[in-house]
PDB file of C-alpha atoms and ligand atoms in Angstrom:
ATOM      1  CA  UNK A 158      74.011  95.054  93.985  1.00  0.00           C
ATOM      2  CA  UNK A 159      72.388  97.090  96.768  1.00  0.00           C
ATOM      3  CA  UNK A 160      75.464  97.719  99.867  1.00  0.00           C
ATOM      4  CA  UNK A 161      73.376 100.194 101.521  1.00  0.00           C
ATOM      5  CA  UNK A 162      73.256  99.855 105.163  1.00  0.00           C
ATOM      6  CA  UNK A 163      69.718  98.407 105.571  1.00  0.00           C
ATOM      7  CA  UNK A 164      70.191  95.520 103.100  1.00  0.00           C
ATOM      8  CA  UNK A 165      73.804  94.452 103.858  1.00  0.00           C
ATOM      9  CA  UNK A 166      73.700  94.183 107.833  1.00  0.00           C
ATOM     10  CA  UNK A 167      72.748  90.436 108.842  1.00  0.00           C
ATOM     11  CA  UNK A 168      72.589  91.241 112.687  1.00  0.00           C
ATOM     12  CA  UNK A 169      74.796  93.352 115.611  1.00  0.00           C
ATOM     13  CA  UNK A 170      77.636  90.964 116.788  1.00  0.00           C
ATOM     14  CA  UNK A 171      79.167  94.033 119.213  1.00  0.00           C
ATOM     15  CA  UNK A 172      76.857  96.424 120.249  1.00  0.00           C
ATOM     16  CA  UNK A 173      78.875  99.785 121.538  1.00  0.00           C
ATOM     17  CA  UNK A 174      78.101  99.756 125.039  1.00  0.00           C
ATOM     18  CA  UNK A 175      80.222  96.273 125.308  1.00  0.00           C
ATOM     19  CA  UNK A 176      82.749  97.323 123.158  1.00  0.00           C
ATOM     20  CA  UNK A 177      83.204 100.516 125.085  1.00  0.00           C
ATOM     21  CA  UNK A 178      83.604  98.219 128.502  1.00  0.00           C
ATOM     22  CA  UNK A 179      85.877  95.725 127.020  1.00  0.00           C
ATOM     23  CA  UNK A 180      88.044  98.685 125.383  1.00  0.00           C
ATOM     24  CA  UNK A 181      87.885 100.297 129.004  1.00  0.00           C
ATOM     25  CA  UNK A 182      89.104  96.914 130.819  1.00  0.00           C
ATOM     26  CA  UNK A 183      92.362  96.795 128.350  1.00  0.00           C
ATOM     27  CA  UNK A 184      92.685 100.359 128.761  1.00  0.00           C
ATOM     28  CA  UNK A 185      93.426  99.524 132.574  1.00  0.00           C
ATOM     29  CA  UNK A 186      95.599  96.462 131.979  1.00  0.00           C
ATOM     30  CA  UNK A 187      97.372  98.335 129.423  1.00  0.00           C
ATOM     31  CA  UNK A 188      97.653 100.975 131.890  1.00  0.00           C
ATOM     32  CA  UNK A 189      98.839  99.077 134.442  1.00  0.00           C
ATOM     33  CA  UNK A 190     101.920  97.208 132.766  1.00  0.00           C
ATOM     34  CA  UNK A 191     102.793 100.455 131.256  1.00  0.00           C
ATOM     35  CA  UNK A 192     102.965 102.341 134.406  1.00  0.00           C
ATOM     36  CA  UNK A 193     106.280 104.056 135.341  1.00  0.00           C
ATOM     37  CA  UNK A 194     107.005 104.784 131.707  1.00  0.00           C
ATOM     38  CA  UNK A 195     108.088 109.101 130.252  1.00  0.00           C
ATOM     39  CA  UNK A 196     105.789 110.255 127.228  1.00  0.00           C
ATOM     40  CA  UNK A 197     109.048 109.482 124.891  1.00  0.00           C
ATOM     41  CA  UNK A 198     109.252 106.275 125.914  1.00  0.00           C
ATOM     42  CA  UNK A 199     105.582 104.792 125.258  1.00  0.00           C
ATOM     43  CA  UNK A 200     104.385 105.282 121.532  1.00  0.00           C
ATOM     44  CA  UNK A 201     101.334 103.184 120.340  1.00  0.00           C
ATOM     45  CA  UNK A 202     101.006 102.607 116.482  1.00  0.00           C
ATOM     46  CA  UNK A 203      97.746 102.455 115.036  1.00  0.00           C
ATOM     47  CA  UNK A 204      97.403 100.371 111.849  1.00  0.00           C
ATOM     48  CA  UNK A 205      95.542 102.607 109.138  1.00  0.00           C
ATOM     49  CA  UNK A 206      92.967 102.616 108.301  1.00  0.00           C
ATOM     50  CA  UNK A 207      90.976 100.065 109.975  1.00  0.00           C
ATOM     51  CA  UNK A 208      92.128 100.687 113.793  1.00  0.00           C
ATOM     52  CA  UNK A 209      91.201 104.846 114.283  1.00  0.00           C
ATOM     53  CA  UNK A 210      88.220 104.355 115.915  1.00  0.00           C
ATOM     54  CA  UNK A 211      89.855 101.304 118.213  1.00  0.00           C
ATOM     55  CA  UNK A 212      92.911 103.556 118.262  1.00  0.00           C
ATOM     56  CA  UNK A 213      91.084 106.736 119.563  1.00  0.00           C
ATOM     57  CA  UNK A 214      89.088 105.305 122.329  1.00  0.00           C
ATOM     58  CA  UNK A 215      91.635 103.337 123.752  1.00  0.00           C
ATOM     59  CA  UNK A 216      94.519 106.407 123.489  1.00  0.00           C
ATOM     60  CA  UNK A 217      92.141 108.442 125.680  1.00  0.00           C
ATOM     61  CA  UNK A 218      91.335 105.839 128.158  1.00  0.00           C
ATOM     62  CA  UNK A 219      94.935 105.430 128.939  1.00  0.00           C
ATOM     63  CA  UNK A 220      95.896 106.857 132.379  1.00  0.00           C
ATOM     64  CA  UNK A 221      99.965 106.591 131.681  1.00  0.00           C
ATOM     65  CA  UNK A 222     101.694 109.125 129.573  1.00  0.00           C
ATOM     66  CA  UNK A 223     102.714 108.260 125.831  1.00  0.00           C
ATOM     67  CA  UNK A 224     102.764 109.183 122.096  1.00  0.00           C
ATOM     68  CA  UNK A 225     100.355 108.160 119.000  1.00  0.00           C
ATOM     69  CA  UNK A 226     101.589 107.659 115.312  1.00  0.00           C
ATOM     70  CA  UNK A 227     100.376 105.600 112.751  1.00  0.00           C
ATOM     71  CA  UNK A 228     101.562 103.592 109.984  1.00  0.00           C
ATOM     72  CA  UNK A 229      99.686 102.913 106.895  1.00  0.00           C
ATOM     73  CA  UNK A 230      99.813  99.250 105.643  1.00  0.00           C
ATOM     74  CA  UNK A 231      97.368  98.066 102.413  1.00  0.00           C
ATOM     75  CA  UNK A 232      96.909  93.958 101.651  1.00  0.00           C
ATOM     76  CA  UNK A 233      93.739  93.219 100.797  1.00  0.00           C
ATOM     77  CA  UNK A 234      93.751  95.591  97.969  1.00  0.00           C
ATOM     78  CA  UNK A 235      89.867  96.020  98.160  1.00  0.00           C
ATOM     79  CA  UNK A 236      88.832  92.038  97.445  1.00  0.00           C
ATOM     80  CA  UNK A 237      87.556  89.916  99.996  1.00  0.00           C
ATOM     81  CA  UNK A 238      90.814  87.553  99.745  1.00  0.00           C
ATOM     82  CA  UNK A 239      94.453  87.908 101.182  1.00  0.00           C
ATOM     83  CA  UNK A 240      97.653  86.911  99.388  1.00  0.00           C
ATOM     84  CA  UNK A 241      99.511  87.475 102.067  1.00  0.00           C
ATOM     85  CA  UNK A 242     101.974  90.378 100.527  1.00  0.00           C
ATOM     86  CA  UNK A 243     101.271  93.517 102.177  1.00  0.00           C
ATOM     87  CA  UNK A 244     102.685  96.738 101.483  1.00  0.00           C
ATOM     88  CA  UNK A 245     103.516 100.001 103.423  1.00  0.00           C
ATOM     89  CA  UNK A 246     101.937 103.382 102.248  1.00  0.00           C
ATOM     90  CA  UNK A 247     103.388 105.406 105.156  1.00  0.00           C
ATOM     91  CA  UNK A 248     105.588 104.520 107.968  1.00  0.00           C
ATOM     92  CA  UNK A 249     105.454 106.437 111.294  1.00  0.00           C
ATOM     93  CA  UNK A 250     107.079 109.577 111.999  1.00  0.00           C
ATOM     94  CA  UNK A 251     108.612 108.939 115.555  1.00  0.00           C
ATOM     95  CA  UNK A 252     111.401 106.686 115.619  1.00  0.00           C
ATOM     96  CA  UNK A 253     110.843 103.325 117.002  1.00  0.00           C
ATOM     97  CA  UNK A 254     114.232 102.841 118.443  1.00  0.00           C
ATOM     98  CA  UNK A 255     114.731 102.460 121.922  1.00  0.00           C
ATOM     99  CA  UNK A 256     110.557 103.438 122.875  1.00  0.00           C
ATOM    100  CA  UNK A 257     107.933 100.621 123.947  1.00  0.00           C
ATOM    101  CA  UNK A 258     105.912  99.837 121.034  1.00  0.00           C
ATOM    102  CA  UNK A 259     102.429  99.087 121.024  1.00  0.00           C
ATOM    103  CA  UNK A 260     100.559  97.935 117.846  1.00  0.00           C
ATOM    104  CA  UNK A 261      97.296  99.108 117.687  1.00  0.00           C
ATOM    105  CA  UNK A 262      95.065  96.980 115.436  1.00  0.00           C
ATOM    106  CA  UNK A 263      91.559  96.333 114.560  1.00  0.00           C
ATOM    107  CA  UNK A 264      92.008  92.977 113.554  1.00  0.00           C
ATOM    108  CA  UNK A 265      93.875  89.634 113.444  1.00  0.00           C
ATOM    109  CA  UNK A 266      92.699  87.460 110.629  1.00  0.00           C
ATOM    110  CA  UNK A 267      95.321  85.802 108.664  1.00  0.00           C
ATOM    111  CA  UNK A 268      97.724  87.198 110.851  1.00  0.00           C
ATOM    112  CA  UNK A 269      99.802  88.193 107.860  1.00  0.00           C
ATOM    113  CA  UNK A 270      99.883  91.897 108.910  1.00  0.00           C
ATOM    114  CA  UNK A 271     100.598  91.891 112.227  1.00  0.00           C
ATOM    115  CA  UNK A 272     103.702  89.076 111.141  1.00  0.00           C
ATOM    116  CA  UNK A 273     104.622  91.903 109.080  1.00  0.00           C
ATOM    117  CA  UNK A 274     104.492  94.546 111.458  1.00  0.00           C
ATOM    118  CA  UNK A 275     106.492  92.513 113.722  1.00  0.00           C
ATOM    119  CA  UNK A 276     109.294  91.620 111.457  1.00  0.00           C
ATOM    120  CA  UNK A 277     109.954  95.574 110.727  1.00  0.00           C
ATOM    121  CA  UNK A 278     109.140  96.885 114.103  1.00  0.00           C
ATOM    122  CA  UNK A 279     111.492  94.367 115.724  1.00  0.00           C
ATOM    123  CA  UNK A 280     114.756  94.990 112.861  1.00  0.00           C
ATOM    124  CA  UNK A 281     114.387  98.867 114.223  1.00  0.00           C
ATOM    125  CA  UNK A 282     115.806  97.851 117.314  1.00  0.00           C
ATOM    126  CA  UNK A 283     112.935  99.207 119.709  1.00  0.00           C
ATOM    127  CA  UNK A 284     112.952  98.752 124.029  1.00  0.00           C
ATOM    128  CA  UNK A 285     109.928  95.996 123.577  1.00  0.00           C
ATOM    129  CA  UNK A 286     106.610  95.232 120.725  1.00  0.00           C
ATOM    130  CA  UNK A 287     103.487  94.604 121.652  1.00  0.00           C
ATOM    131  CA  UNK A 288     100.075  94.296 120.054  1.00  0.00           C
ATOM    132  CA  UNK A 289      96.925  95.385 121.061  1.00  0.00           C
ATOM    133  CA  UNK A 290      94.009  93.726 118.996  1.00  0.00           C
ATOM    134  CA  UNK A 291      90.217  94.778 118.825  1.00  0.00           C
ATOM    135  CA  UNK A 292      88.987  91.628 117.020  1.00  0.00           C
ATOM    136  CA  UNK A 293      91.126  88.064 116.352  1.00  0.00           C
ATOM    137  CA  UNK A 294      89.031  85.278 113.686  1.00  0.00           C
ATOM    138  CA  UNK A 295      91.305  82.355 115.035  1.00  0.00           C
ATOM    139  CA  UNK A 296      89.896  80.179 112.643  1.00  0.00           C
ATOM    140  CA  UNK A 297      91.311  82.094 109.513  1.00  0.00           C
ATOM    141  CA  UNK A 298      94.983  82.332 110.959  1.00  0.00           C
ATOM    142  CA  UNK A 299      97.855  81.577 108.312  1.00  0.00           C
ATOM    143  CA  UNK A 300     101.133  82.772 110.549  1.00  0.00           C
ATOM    144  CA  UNK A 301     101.089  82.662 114.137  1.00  0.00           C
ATOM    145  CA  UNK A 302     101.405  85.752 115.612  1.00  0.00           C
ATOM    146  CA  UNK A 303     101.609  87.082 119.547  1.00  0.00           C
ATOM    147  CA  UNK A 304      98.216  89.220 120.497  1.00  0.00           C
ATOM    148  CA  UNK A 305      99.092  90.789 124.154  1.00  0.00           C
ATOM    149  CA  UNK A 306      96.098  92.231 124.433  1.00  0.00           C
ATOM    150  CA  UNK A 307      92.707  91.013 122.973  1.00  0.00           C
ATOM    151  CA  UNK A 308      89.096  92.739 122.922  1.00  0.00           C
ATOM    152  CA  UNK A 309      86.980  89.657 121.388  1.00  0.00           C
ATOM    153  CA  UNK A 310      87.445  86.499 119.392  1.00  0.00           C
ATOM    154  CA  UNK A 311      84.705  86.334 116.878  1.00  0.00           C
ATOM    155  CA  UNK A 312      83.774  83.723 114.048  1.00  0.00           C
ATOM    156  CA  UNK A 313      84.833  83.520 110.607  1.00  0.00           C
ATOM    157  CA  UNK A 314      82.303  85.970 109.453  1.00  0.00           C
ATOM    158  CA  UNK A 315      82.631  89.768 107.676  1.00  0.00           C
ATOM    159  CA  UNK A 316      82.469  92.295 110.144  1.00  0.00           C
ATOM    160  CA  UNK A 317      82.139  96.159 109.670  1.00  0.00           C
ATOM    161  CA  UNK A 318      81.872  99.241 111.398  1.00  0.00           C
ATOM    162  CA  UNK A 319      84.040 100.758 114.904  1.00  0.00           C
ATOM    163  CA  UNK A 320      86.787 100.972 112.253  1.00  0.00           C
ATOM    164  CA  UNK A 321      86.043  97.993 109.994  1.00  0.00           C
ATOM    165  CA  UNK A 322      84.959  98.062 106.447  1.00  0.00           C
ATOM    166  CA  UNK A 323      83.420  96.553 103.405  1.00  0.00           C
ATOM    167  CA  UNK A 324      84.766  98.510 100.009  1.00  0.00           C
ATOM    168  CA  UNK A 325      85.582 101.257 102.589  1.00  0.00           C
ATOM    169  CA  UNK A 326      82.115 101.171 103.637  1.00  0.00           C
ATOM    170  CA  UNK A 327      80.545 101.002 107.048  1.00  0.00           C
ATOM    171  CA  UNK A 328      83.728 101.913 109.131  1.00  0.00           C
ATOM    172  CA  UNK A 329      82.019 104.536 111.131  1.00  0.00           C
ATOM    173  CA  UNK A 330      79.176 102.859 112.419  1.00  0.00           C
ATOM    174  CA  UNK A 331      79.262 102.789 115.988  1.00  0.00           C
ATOM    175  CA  UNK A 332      78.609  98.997 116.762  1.00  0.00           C
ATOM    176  CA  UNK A 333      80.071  96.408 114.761  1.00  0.00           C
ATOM    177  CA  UNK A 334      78.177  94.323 112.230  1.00  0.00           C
ATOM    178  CA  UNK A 335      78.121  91.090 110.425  1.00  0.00           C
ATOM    179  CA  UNK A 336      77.373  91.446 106.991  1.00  0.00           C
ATOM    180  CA  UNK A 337      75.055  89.263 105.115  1.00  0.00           C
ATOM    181  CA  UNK A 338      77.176  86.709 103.101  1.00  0.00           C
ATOM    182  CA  UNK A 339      75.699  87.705 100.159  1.00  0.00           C
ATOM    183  CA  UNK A 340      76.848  90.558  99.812  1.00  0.00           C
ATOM    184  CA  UNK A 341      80.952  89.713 100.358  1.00  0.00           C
ATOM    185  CA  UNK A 342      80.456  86.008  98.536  1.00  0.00           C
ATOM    186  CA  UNK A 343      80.765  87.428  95.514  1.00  0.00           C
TER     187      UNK A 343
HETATM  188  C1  PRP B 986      92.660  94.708 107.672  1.00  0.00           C
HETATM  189  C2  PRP B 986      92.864  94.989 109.154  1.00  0.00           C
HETATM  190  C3  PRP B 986      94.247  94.475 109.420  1.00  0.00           C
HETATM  191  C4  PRP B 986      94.389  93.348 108.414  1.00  0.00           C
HETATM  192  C5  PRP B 986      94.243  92.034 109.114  1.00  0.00           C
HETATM  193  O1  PRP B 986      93.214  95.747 106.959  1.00  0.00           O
HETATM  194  O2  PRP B 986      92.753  96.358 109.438  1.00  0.00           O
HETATM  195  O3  PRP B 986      95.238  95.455 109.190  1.00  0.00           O
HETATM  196  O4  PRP B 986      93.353  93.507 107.442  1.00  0.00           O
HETATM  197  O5  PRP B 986      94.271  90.971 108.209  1.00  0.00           O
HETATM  198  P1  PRP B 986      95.361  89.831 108.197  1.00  0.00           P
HETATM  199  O6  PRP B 986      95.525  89.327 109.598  1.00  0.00           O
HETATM  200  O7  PRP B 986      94.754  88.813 107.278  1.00  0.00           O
HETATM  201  O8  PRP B 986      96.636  90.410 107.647  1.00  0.00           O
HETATM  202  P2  PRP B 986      92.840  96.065 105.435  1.00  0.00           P
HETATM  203  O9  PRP B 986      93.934  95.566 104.559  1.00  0.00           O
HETATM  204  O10 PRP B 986      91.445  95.598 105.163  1.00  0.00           O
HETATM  205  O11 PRP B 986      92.948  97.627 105.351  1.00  0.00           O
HETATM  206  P3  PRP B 986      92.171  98.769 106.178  1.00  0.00           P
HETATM  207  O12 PRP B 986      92.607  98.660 107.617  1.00  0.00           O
HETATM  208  O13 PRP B 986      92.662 100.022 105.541  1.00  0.00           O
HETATM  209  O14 PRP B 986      90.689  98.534 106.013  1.00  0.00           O
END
């Protein structure tokens, strides 16, 4: 099968001038609740792979002092379908303990991840967890999980690009995509 970009791309769903305004308006509110907080005590985790675009361009829209790290997570093991186990590859290097947390994730689909992410974030003993979410498919959620902050709901379709990928394809396109079902219904 052809996956190059011309024949897997059904249509734009997020072109990048309103992704860039909606990351900017939760870049203020984010901001804003934040405010008042030291660099040690404000440390947002980005969710690798998918989030490092996401991750990036909110980080440096942020007008109150804090710390990145990243944590390294793998579940859908490169097929289009969840089981719900995810694993950990890496874990972050600062210690969660006593700092704000804030998630930093591209997406909410099952919600499996982010439950997971909760569950070991929250044993660690840290001042408070949040989550900040590009992207949430409500209509594919398994576990119910808290999104403080939330770019766009979209439909139960495949996205890719800002981050997002297909067989680790597409993630650095600038706008994100649907992909044709053809090529993901497999
Ligand atoms: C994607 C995405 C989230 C997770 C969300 O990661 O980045 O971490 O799936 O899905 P869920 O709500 O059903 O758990 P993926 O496993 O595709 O890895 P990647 O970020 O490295 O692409």
């Amino acid at each position: 099968m052809d996956i190059s970009l011309p024949n897997s791309i059904e249509r734009i769903l997020l072109d990048e001038d309103t992704i860039h305004q909606r990351v900017q308006q939760m870049a203020n509110i984010i901001s804003t609740d934040y405010a008042g907080l030291r660099n040690e005590e404000f440390l947002l985790v980005g969710v690798l792979k998918g989030s490092f675009i996401f991750m990036a361009d909110l980080a440096r829209r942020l007008t109150v002092p804090h710390r990145v790290d990243f944590i390294a997570l793998s579940s859908y093991e490169e097929s289009s379908e969840t089981t719900g186990s995810v694993r950990m590859i890496m874990d972050t290097r600062v210690d969660v303990a006593n700092r704000h947390i804030l998630i930093v994730e591209d997406i909410v689909d099952t919600g499996y991840t982010l439950n997971y992410l909760y569950r070991i974030f929250e044993a660690r003993r840290p001042a408070s967890v949040r989550t900040a979410v590009l992207l949430s498919k409500p209509d594919r959620r398994k576990v119910e999980v808290p999104v403080n902050y939330l770019g766009f709901q979209i439909p139960d379709v495949w996205v890719v690009g800002y981050g997002l990928d297909f067989a680790d394809r597409f993630r650095t396109l600038p706008y994100i995509a649907m992909l044709k079902p053809s090529v993901y219904q497999r």
